[in-house]
GROMACS .gro file of C-alpha atoms in nm:
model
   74
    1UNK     CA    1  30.914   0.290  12.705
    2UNK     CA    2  30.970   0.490  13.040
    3UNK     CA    3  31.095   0.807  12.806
    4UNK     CA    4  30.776   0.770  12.627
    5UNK     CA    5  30.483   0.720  12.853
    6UNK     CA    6  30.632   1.004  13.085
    7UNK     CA    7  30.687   1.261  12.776
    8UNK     CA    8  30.339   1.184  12.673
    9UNK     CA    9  30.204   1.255  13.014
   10UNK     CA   10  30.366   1.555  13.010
   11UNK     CA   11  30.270   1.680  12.693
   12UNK     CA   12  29.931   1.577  12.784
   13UNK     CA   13  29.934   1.818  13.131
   14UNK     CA   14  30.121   2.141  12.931
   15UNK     CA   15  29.921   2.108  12.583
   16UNK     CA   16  30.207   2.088  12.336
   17UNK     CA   17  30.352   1.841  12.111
   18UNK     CA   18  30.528   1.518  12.254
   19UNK     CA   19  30.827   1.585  12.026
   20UNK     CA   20  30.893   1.897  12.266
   21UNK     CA   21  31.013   1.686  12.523
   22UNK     CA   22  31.325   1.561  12.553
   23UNK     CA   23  31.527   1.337  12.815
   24UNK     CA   24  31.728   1.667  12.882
   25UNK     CA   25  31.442   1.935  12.951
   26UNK     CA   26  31.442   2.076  13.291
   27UNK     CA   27  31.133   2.105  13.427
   28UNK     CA   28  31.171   2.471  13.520
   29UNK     CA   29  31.222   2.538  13.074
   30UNK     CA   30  30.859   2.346  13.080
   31UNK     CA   31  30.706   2.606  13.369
   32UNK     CA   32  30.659   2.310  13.574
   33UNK     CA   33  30.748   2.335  13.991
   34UNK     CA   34  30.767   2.107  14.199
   35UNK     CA   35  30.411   2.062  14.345
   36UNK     CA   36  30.348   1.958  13.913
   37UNK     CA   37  30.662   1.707  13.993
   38UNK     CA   38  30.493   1.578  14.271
   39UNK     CA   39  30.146   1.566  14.062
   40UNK     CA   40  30.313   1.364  13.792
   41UNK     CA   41  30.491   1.182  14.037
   42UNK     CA   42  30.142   0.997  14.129
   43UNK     CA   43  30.038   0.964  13.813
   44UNK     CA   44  30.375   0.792  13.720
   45UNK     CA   45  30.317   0.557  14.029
   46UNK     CA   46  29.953   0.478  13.895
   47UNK     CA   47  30.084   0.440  13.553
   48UNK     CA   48  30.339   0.249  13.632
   49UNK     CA   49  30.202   0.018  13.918
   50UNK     CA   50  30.480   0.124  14.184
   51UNK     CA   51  30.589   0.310  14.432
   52UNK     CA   52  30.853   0.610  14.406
   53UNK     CA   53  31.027   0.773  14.692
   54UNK     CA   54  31.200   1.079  14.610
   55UNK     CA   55  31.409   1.123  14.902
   56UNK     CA   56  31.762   1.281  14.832
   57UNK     CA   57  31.695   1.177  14.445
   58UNK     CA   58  31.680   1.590  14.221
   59UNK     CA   59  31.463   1.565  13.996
   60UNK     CA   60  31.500   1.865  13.780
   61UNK     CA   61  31.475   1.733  13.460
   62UNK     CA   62  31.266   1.443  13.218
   63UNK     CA   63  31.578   1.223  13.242
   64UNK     CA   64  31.577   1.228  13.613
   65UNK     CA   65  31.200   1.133  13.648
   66UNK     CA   66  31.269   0.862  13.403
   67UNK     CA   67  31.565   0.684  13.583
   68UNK     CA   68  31.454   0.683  13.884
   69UNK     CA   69  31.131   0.527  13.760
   70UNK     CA   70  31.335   0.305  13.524
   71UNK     CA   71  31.556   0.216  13.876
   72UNK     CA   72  31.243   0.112  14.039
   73UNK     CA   73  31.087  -0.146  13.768
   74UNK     CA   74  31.450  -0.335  13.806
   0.00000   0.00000   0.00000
């Protein structure tokens, strides 16, 4: 569910087809920095009703993003 509302967001934001987007795509193969992390960051908090603090956590890739969302709705 995570997986799939973040991929869609994604897809959304760079115009291409959800099915591009897999848990293993680094952000950098997507042309996406880190100010667009941060961006979908807050949308992902909005989305998702919570709070995400990035702190040490890399996120470099979909799968990051999505567990440390998927950490936070435990």
């Amino acid at each position: 569910m995570v997986f799939e509302k973040v991929a869609a967001m994604l897809a959304e934001k760079l115009e291409c087809e959800v099915s591009e987007i897999k848990m293993d795509t680094k952000f950098e193969a997507l042309g996406i920095d880190s100010l667009d992390v941060m961006e979908l960051l807050m949308n992902v908090e909005e989305e998702f009703g919570t709070e995400i603090e990035l702190g040490e956590n890399k996120v470099n890739a979909v799968g990051d993003l999505v567990t440390l969302i998927e950490n936070k709705l435990k």
